[in-house]
Amino acid sequence: MFKLSAIILILMLCHFEMAAQDYGSLKGTVTDNEGKALPGATVRLEPDGHSTETDALGYFSINKLFAGNYRITVSMVGKAGYRNNIKITTAVNHLIIKLSDEERELNEVAISENRSSADNLVKLERSAMPVTVISRHTIELMGSRRLDEVLKEQTGIAIVNDIGGGSRAVGVQMQGFSSEYVMILIDGQPMVGRNSGNFDLSRISVSNIERIEIIKGASSCLFGSEALGGAINIVTRYGALQRQVLVAANYGSLNITDVTLEGETPFASRRGSASVSANYYRTDGFNTNPKYVQRGTTAPPYNNYALQGRMKYRLTPHGTLGFSGRYGLRKSFMSKDFGLGLISGDNQNEQDLNLSVTFDHHFNSGLRSMSRYYYTNFQSDQSVDWQQSNSNITKDIFVQNLFRFEQQFAYGFSNMLKFTGGLGGSLETMKDISLSNPGSVSNGFAFLQGDWQLSRVLGLVGGIRYDLTNAYGSKLNPSLGLQYKIAPALSFKAGAGTGFKAPDFKSRYLVFYNPAANYLVVGNEVLRQTLNQLDKQGQISEISAFLLNQLDQNLQAERSTSLNLSFEWKPKDQIKIEAGIFHHSLRNQINSIRVATGTGNRNIFTYQNLPKAVNKGVDFSFAISPVKNLELSAGYQYLIARDLSIIDSIKAGHYPYNQNIHDPATGKSYAPKPADYWGIENRSRQMVNFKAFYNYRPWDANINLRINYRGKYPFGDRNGNQFIDRYDTFVNGFLMLNAAFEKKMMKQHLSIRLTVDNILNYTDGLMPGQPGRIILAGLTYRLYQD
């Protein structure tokens, strides 16, 4: 694999044009419409990311520029942005730029106009599926520290905990899709390492995030498997404006300590830029169920270390080289006393490494090429012991590697018609002491996305992706989107796409025992041989022969079809309203099912495909600025998530869904009807959020209040009829109230912050990962030249 990496890198370096070049320079002034100089305006040149700021006279200068075509962007708080294409010659080039008064763009979670990542030619905002963007400014105002804290306050997104994994895996649920269907990417490259399907969002600090891009709905057309329900792309900081250093520290409840050190600098006459960020985070954990866990915690204490860096360097007038890397380490230990004289010790260490190199090349013909190589490694060592006897209950050592190469191309025939395409491949390997001969997964892919602006009011975007895997053959996933401006203030968007997800290693090969809940999980590929072995050892009391014959080595890839329709109405600059409907149809959704019973009433589970399921609903959001410096926004989602095969079985009276429903209040029982089926576990039908951001300029202070409501959702089947009805166990609806205050001083070099999360101190024993009230105070100091 090292030789392969070296070959790929050599091929990328072959693009370089190292001949001596002549340089030019750009000088100019930025003023308002009346000709008054504007100091502090940011001037940025792409594609290489040259950046500077205007001085007290509104003057700026950028030297040592390669001759050629550039895109210039000028921005300033309170003024409308300026964007234009310019040509730099081997001389001094002069510009006079005027900025008009600000055109307000409300709602910090907004569709961007041109936000393709510096390491990715695919413009996510032009996806057929809905895309929203959370800016760095909004993240800072919220006072959030980890990625899950940011996402849980967004419309249509819920944060869930994997209880079987010791409540460590803090995953995301989006428009009814659980965490295993949502791909997490950093700078357009997929991250690996999941706990029972959940990618632990709390592993990621937000300190070095430039923005977060969220795609809702089937995104396999862009990203392949794992993005069947959507994708979340984390874009890290790049393109340093000037040399600066940031030091931030937060401390508060649960002995939470959050310390960040960042530095960034341009170099080589601003042809290059580099940034690095280090973060340390710790917490004592917490206990939301003291009646059950008398001593210890339901959410573990842990120490988290993260180091991340990114560098760009423009080698030639047409070529830019980029490097990025991230290393994360988490150590946690959690003891539990269940009141039975036994204390368990749960220990887990996780580390992940992500490295990537890119080469971005612009050809004279207008063709743009980007070569991307990516490597990631994830390791997890988890064990549970009885502390009194120092005996091991269970142990799982897990190592995952992903090697990936991708070649992208972008070409515009005109401003009306543009194409982006690519091809590549990946190799994924996994080692686990609980896995039986997993082998490796190789994947080849090719994709094409087209963007056609038919007229001033009508645009189309379409895409298609072909994936070929060594285990599940080939899949073709198309998508199509339409954008139509009905009136100057009213627009309509529609998107449709398909997705697929191949079964992962664990659902195919994992054999794992959970002693706390007394259940065994057996991968589908090794189901029969594992049960036969247990039967010979006398550990089986009952096997469902019908299910065994039906399920053994018969797990199919999952498919989905997504449809999204939405309207956006902006009657005034200070008002924006959006409303939409979504419908996701799933086929062969993978779900767990009990296939046998072991001795000691131990349940034995494997995996099966559900014939058909649906996630459908509506969402609504608005943003308004009723007075200057005050922005209000809100969002609402109504969701129905159901396994349609259960409804069909209830109608037909098939076992096990023909069992009577028991009403514990009256003691009566009755035959089930389709209307008695509530839906899939852990899905709330209603979710609401509200945000208020206010900037008090005389004090240079910001204050915000955020309210999040999640309606009740089913936790588990209590009466044993194999589906959720109204008499089963539910988590009650709850309200979260969060607030933050920030004051800037010393010409904005120093800021003090106070954040209070969960002001109402709401907890629930069925929500082991939701802490009570958290109060944190923090200081941030930025060292840079005024």
XYZ file of C-alpha atoms in Angstrom, residues 111-700:
590
model
C -27.976 28.065 1.301
C -24.645 29.420 0.096
C -24.110 30.805 -3.386
C -20.661 29.450 -4.131
C -19.165 27.382 -1.363
C -17.448 24.468 -3.008
C -14.669 23.267 -0.748
C -11.106 24.164 -1.650
C -10.420 20.418 -1.768
C -13.509 19.377 -3.715
C -14.812 20.456 -7.138
C -18.328 19.200 -6.402
C -20.487 22.180 -5.432
C -22.666 20.747 -2.724
C -25.142 23.608 -2.795
C -26.048 22.588 -6.347
C -27.007 19.095 -5.237
C -30.471 17.865 -6.146
C -31.103 17.354 -2.405
C -31.589 20.264 0.042
C -28.344 21.756 1.366
C -27.912 24.055 4.355
C -24.754 25.690 5.653
C -23.822 26.579 9.250
C -21.209 29.330 9.304
C -18.217 29.677 11.612
C -19.687 32.926 12.932
C -22.862 31.146 14.041
C -20.892 28.348 15.723
C -18.897 30.945 17.694
C -22.034 32.795 18.761
C -23.655 29.582 20.018
C -20.657 28.847 22.236
C -20.725 25.208 21.113
C -17.703 22.999 21.741
C -18.371 19.661 20.010
C -19.992 18.877 16.661
C -23.067 17.172 18.181
C -23.872 20.337 20.180
C -24.122 22.339 16.941
C -26.153 19.822 14.947
C -28.787 19.049 17.579
C -30.173 22.594 17.243
C -30.847 22.331 13.501
C -34.240 21.679 11.902
C -34.870 18.018 11.088
C -31.835 16.737 13.024
C -31.823 14.802 16.307
C -28.881 13.540 18.346
C -29.096 9.939 19.575
C -26.962 7.766 21.861
C -25.971 4.156 21.336
C -26.771 2.590 24.718
C -25.189 -0.730 23.807
C -21.880 1.063 23.221
C -21.806 2.482 26.737
C -23.559 5.676 25.591
C -20.295 6.707 23.980
C -21.412 6.990 20.370
C -23.276 10.289 19.972
C -24.843 9.879 16.535
C -27.086 11.947 14.304
C -30.580 11.252 12.974
C -31.740 13.230 9.934
C -35.247 13.284 8.442
C -35.866 9.882 10.029
C -32.603 8.269 8.856
C -30.515 6.838 11.680
C -26.824 7.546 12.081
C -25.530 4.625 10.018
C -27.197 6.139 6.912
C -25.564 9.572 7.229
C -22.000 9.977 5.950
C -19.629 12.243 7.901
C -16.891 13.913 5.858
C -14.004 16.271 6.587
C -13.088 18.496 3.631
C -15.029 16.185 1.335
C -13.330 12.962 2.502
C -15.257 10.257 4.422
C -14.426 9.518 8.063
C -14.619 5.991 9.459
C -14.940 4.418 12.895
C -18.466 3.732 14.117
C -19.898 2.257 17.319
C -22.896 0.049 16.442
C -23.479 2.199 13.348
C -23.158 5.560 15.107
C -20.347 7.879 14.113
C -19.463 9.614 17.377
C -19.898 13.325 16.611
C -18.556 14.321 20.015
C -15.108 13.191 18.806
C -14.885 16.345 16.700
C -14.102 19.766 18.163
C -15.594 22.761 16.347
C -12.560 24.949 17.061
C -11.063 24.696 13.551
C -14.299 24.438 11.540
C -14.912 27.056 8.844
C -18.445 25.858 8.095
C -20.671 22.766 8.175
C -22.542 21.669 5.043
C -25.602 19.447 5.507
C -27.240 17.492 2.674
C -30.606 15.940 3.527
C -31.792 12.973 1.506
C -30.200 10.290 -0.680
C -26.692 11.476 -1.558
C -25.158 8.294 -2.955
C -24.978 10.077 -6.312
C -22.259 12.318 -4.847
C -20.657 10.157 -2.160
C -21.612 6.523 -2.733
C -22.516 4.039 -0.020
C -23.069 5.272 3.546
C -24.768 8.450 2.244
C -28.122 6.766 1.675
C -29.823 9.209 4.084
C -27.623 12.268 3.594
C -24.190 13.674 4.345
C -22.547 16.171 6.696
C -19.367 17.788 5.361
C -17.067 19.597 7.802
C -14.931 22.230 6.074
C -11.856 23.209 8.070
C -10.199 26.616 8.003
C -7.904 27.542 5.126
C -6.568 30.639 3.376
C -4.981 32.669 6.209
C -5.537 36.427 6.029
C -2.528 37.267 8.181
C -0.329 35.819 10.893
C -2.370 35.255 14.013
C -2.561 33.062 17.082
C -5.663 32.184 19.098
C -5.831 30.837 22.626
C -9.217 29.836 24.087
C -10.145 28.196 27.368
C -13.523 27.175 28.824
C -14.278 25.654 32.201
C -17.464 24.772 34.058
C -19.926 22.101 35.144
C -18.828 18.449 35.341
C -15.259 19.789 35.454
C -15.509 20.321 31.719
C -12.236 21.747 30.452
C -11.944 22.873 26.846
C -8.624 24.414 25.728
C -7.751 25.360 22.143
C -4.564 26.715 20.577
C -4.650 27.813 16.939
C -2.204 29.465 14.591
C -2.300 30.451 10.949
C -0.063 32.324 8.571
C 0.370 33.107 4.886
C 3.814 32.493 3.395
C 5.744 32.766 0.138
C 4.276 36.179 -0.752
C 0.833 34.829 0.162
C 0.991 32.092 -2.448
C 0.737 29.691 0.439
C -1.124 29.484 3.716
C -0.947 27.169 6.703
C -3.087 26.656 9.772
C -2.832 24.327 12.762
C -5.197 23.717 15.672
C -4.799 21.727 18.892
C -7.667 21.004 21.277
C -7.940 19.330 24.675
C -11.341 18.447 26.120
C -12.275 16.549 29.278
C -15.399 15.853 31.307
C -16.223 13.890 34.457
C -19.253 12.308 32.795
C -22.656 12.195 34.473
C -25.384 9.890 35.776
C -28.952 10.338 34.542
C -30.297 7.185 36.242
C -29.106 7.080 39.904
C -31.860 4.604 40.852
C -30.381 1.978 38.532
C -26.705 3.011 38.592
C -26.065 3.734 42.273
C -22.428 4.647 41.777
C -20.754 5.580 38.525
C -22.040 7.289 35.389
C -24.381 6.586 32.499
C -22.221 8.758 30.200
C -18.503 8.124 30.658
C -15.806 10.566 31.754
C -13.168 10.989 29.083
C -10.140 12.947 27.905
C -10.087 13.959 24.256
C -7.032 15.215 22.339
C -7.149 16.532 18.769
C -4.509 17.981 16.445
C -5.398 19.259 13.003
C -3.521 21.125 10.272
C -3.993 22.293 6.723
C -1.653 23.836 4.147
C -2.025 25.215 0.631
C 0.732 26.275 -1.738
C 0.395 27.550 -5.298
C 3.305 25.930 -7.111
C 2.637 27.371 -10.561
C 0.188 29.771 -12.184
C -2.052 26.785 -12.805
C -1.325 24.349 -9.985
C -1.983 24.357 -6.233
C -0.836 21.654 -3.822
C -2.697 20.982 -0.591
C -2.075 18.885 2.508
C -4.285 18.256 5.511
C -4.106 15.995 8.519
C -5.986 15.231 11.703
C -5.165 13.079 14.722
C -7.626 12.358 17.518
C -7.325 10.370 20.736
C -10.000 9.670 23.342
C -9.499 7.783 26.589
C -12.392 6.921 28.883
C -13.137 4.692 31.858
C -16.580 4.197 33.398
C -17.449 2.138 36.480
C -21.001 1.091 37.376
C -22.535 -0.255 40.584
C -25.916 -1.836 39.837
C -26.698 -2.408 43.554
C -26.118 -6.167 43.309
C -22.685 -6.179 44.911
C -21.029 -6.218 41.481
C -19.145 -3.276 39.974
C -18.217 -3.296 36.315
C -15.375 -1.322 34.786
C -15.870 -0.170 31.198
C -12.684 0.997 29.484
C -12.336 2.314 25.939
C -9.516 3.995 24.003
C -10.106 5.372 20.514
C -7.753 7.029 18.075
C -8.129 8.106 14.484
C -5.727 9.483 11.893
C -6.758 11.259 8.683
C -4.262 12.354 6.011
C -4.933 13.771 2.559
C -3.057 15.375 -0.303
C -4.615 17.237 -3.239
C -3.377 18.807 -6.447
C -5.606 21.399 -8.134
C -4.728 22.229 -11.757
C -6.268 24.786 -14.154
C -5.740 24.136 -17.856
C -5.683 26.913 -20.468
C -8.711 25.312 -22.133
C -10.834 26.072 -19.065
C -10.741 22.506 -17.762
C -10.024 22.178 -14.039
C -8.571 19.015 -12.537
C -8.248 17.929 -8.914
C -6.398 14.820 -7.763
C -7.171 13.654 -4.223
C -5.549 10.916 -2.183
C -6.837 10.074 1.277
C -5.885 7.701 4.070
C -7.661 7.163 7.369
C -7.064 4.791 10.261
C -9.377 4.182 13.210
C -8.572 2.034 16.243
C -10.754 1.145 19.215
C -9.867 -0.973 22.234
C -12.874 -1.620 24.490
C -13.178 -3.994 27.436
C -15.562 -4.611 30.347
C -14.309 -6.247 33.583
C -15.722 -7.250 36.956
C -13.592 -5.079 39.236
C -13.840 -7.271 42.375
C -12.531 -10.397 40.682
C -10.476 -8.588 38.032
C -12.030 -10.920 35.459
C -12.799 -9.943 31.890
C -16.446 -9.904 30.755
C -15.913 -8.858 27.160
C -13.163 -7.374 25.021
C -13.238 -5.904 21.531
C -10.179 -4.652 19.618
C -11.132 -3.020 16.347
C -8.906 -1.551 13.571
C -10.191 -0.016 10.347
C -8.188 1.381 7.405
C -9.414 3.218 4.325
C -7.277 4.081 1.272
C -8.976 6.244 -1.354
C -7.955 7.972 -4.589
C -10.185 10.231 -6.648
C -9.664 12.247 -9.809
C -12.154 15.079 -10.395
C -12.713 17.313 -13.425
C -14.804 20.455 -13.916
C -15.566 22.255 -17.170
C -17.960 25.025 -18.113
C -19.095 25.273 -21.729
C -20.584 28.635 -20.779
C -22.020 30.417 -17.752
C -25.212 28.494 -18.490
C -23.858 24.930 -18.704
C -21.246 23.383 -16.393
C -20.161 19.829 -15.667
C -18.273 18.149 -12.830
C -17.150 14.536 -13.001
C -14.758 12.118 -11.468
C -13.604 8.559 -10.962
C -11.646 6.691 -8.356
C -11.457 3.747 -6.034
C -11.035 2.761 -2.417
C -9.801 -0.169 -0.369
C -11.141 -0.777 3.133
C -9.736 -3.301 5.574
C -10.910 -4.191 9.063
C -9.562 -6.286 11.936
C -11.608 -7.225 14.981
C -11.174 -10.066 17.458
C -14.962 -10.535 17.236
C -14.995 -10.724 13.422
C -14.689 -14.002 11.543
C -12.577 -13.770 8.356
C -13.884 -10.371 7.218
C -11.467 -9.929 4.299
C -11.529 -6.509 2.656
C -13.913 -4.328 0.670
C -12.789 -2.707 -2.567
C -14.830 -0.157 -4.468
C -14.534 1.594 -7.819
C -16.720 4.548 -8.799
C -17.395 7.185 -11.427
C -19.785 10.135 -11.322
C -20.966 13.073 -13.400
C -22.930 16.143 -12.300
C -24.345 18.733 -14.703
C -25.643 22.231 -13.961
C -27.752 23.815 -16.688
C -29.259 27.296 -16.311
C -31.907 27.182 -19.029
C -33.106 30.737 -18.460
C -33.043 33.532 -15.911
C -35.769 31.792 -13.892
C -35.211 28.067 -14.566
C -32.245 25.862 -13.720
C -31.635 22.113 -13.741
C -29.023 20.040 -11.968
C -28.580 16.341 -12.598
C -26.130 13.680 -11.612
C -25.357 10.012 -11.931
C -22.907 7.763 -10.096
C -21.755 4.229 -10.775
C -20.317 2.105 -7.947
C -18.772 -1.350 -8.237
C -17.992 -3.334 -5.070
C -16.285 -6.705 -4.736
C -19.088 -8.027 -2.491
C -22.339 -6.523 -3.827
C -21.809 -5.951 -7.518
C -22.590 -2.669 -9.237
C -25.124 0.060 -8.524
C -26.224 3.082 -10.550
C -27.641 6.082 -8.668
C -29.151 9.050 -10.539
C -30.429 12.371 -9.177
C -32.262 15.343 -10.658
C -33.003 18.777 -9.277
C -35.004 21.767 -10.504
C -34.961 25.403 -9.396
C -37.666 27.745 -10.679
C -38.191 31.389 -9.776
C -41.980 31.822 -9.791
C -41.725 35.508 -8.924
C -38.884 37.840 -7.876
C -39.513 36.997 -4.214
C -40.772 33.411 -4.609
C -38.841 30.348 -5.818
C -39.568 26.625 -6.052
C -37.076 23.772 -5.731
C -37.521 20.063 -6.372
C -35.055 17.229 -6.024
C -35.163 13.471 -6.543
C -32.418 10.918 -6.123
C -31.599 7.324 -5.291
C -29.128 5.829 -2.860
C -27.745 2.492 -1.769
C -25.846 1.122 1.215
C -23.936 -2.132 1.236
C -23.997 -4.102 4.510
C -20.970 -3.243 6.649
C -18.416 -5.588 8.191
C -20.175 -5.853 11.526
C -23.619 -6.742 10.180
C -21.953 -9.466 8.107
C -19.268 -10.919 10.391
C -19.533 -9.566 13.969
C -20.084 -11.995 16.870
C -20.508 -9.836 19.977
C -21.907 -10.512 23.466
C -23.310 -7.752 25.701
C -23.275 -9.057 29.287
C -25.181 -6.118 30.775
C -28.227 -6.729 28.564
C -27.574 -10.485 28.152
C -27.777 -10.664 24.375
C -25.586 -11.989 21.569
C -25.326 -10.451 18.080
C -24.256 -12.724 15.214
C -23.278 -11.441 11.766
C -25.380 -12.672 8.878
C -22.507 -14.305 6.991
C -21.498 -16.487 9.994
C -24.974 -17.101 11.429
C -25.379 -20.830 10.784
C -21.845 -21.851 11.733
C -22.008 -19.802 14.977
C -25.379 -21.261 16.032
C -24.232 -24.796 15.211
C -21.125 -24.283 17.324
C -23.146 -22.923 20.252
C -25.624 -25.813 19.928
C -22.802 -28.376 20.159
C -21.617 -26.615 23.335
C -25.089 -26.878 24.867
C -25.661 -23.122 24.850
C -28.817 -23.119 22.687
C -32.320 -23.793 23.979
C -34.301 -22.833 20.860
C -33.565 -21.962 17.208
C -36.069 -20.628 14.688
C -35.234 -22.916 11.775
C -37.458 -20.908 9.419
C -35.585 -17.645 10.125
C -32.206 -19.373 10.021
C -32.874 -20.794 6.563
C -34.282 -17.480 5.383
C -31.551 -15.177 6.722
C -28.256 -17.085 6.705
C -25.853 -15.442 4.204
C -28.774 -13.628 2.581
C -28.278 -9.977 3.555
C -28.947 -7.600 0.658
C -27.776 -4.046 -0.012
C -30.215 -1.328 1.013
C -31.784 1.047 -1.510
C -33.668 4.312 -1.159
C -35.462 6.876 -3.281
C -35.731 10.446 -2.003
C -38.039 13.267 -3.087
C -37.863 16.823 -1.738
C -40.094 19.760 -2.729
C -39.686 23.236 -1.223
C -40.686 26.874 -1.592
C -38.709 29.946 -0.545
C -40.441 33.299 -0.119
C -38.475 36.485 0.572
C -40.925 39.405 0.449
C -38.395 41.766 2.066
C -34.678 41.772 2.770
C -35.479 41.264 6.465
C -37.809 38.280 5.999
C -37.240 34.805 4.612
C -39.684 31.879 4.797
C -39.087 28.303 3.603
C -41.430 25.305 3.547
C -41.033 21.837 2.094
C -42.120 18.212 2.028
C -39.913 15.116 1.851
C -40.530 11.453 1.126
C -37.845 8.760 1.474
C -38.763 5.250 0.397
C -36.419 2.499 1.662
C -36.097 -1.045 0.392
C -34.209 -3.835 2.149
C -33.553 -1.694 5.220
C -31.312 -3.681 7.605
C -32.759 -4.288 11.062
C -31.991 -6.681 13.932
C -34.213 -9.694 14.686
C -34.136 -12.458 17.308
C -33.271 -15.775 15.676
C -32.597 -18.016 18.699
C -32.640 -18.269 22.479
C -29.627 -19.384 24.460
C -29.337 -20.944 27.866
C -30.038 -18.582 30.733
C -32.704 -16.772 28.627
C -30.026 -15.150 26.522
C -31.457 -13.576 23.357
C -29.514 -14.170 20.132
C -29.962 -11.636 17.328
C -28.919 -11.386 13.717
C -29.805 -9.022 10.861
C -32.557 -9.090 8.279
C -33.790 -6.924 5.410
C -37.127 -5.150 5.881
C -38.947 -5.239 2.525
C -40.024 -1.598 2.602
C -40.017 1.382 4.952
C -40.791 5.077 4.613
C -39.670 8.366 6.157
C -41.930 11.224 5.148
C -42.908 14.591 6.510
C -42.892 18.356 6.201
C -40.557 21.061 7.454
C -40.904 24.805 7.795
C -38.507 27.597 8.730
C -38.457 31.361 8.835
C -36.000 34.149 9.620
C -36.805 37.758 10.358
C -35.001 40.884 11.532
C -37.701 43.041 13.158
C -35.203 45.659 14.378
C -31.578 46.427 13.651
C -29.037 43.918 15.032
C -31.752 41.430 16.072
C -32.333 38.224 14.126
C -35.049 35.687 14.938
C -35.353 32.283 13.295
C -37.364 29.117 13.858
C -37.857 25.684 12.331
C -40.411 22.865 12.559
C -40.485 19.267 11.317
C -43.290 16.703 11.305
C -42.075 13.158 10.613
C -43.657 9.768 9.993
C -41.173 6.848 10.009
C -42.706 3.382 9.569
C -41.858 -0.127 8.486
C -44.542 -0.728 5.860
C -44.068 -4.487 6.017
C -45.389 -4.439 9.612
C -48.565 -2.694 8.430
C -48.983 -5.271 5.655
C -48.440 -8.145 8.130
C -50.990 -6.719 10.581
C -53.526 -6.491 7.762
C -52.824 -10.085 6.714
C -52.765 -11.395 10.301
C -49.278 -12.869 9.995
C -47.184 -13.861 13.011
C -45.775 -12.227 15.112
C -47.774 -9.073 14.340
C -51.155 -10.770 14.905
C -50.646 -10.961 18.689
C -53.229 -9.156 20.826
C -52.507 -5.700 22.205
C -52.865 -5.421 25.974
C -54.116 -2.227 27.660
C -52.535 -2.202 31.161
C -54.927 0.527 32.364
C -58.100 -1.511 31.728
C -56.655 -5.027 31.602
C -58.388 -5.605 28.270
C -56.837 -7.077 25.136
C -57.841 -6.669 21.512
C -56.679 -7.685 18.050
C -54.227 -5.241 16.422
C -55.196 -2.911 13.597
C -52.809 -1.049 11.239
C -53.671 2.211 13.044
C -52.239 0.742 16.269
C -48.725 0.726 14.798
C -46.947 3.903 15.987
C -43.730 3.738 13.964
C -39.993 3.017 14.146
C -38.153 3.420 17.454
C -36.346 6.622 18.404
C -38.204 8.844 15.899
C -40.110 11.907 17.130
C -43.058 13.013 15.089
C -42.527 16.668 15.954
C -39.415 18.786 16.487
C -39.244 22.565 16.905
C -36.367 25.036 17.295
C -36.199 28.789 17.890
C -33.181 31.123 17.944
C -32.760 34.777 18.839
C -29.422 36.532 18.193
C -28.836 40.126 19.268
C -25.766 42.291 18.823
C -25.489 45.341 21.115
C -22.891 47.387 19.266
C -22.178 50.044 21.960
C -20.838 47.233 24.177
C -19.559 45.119 21.273
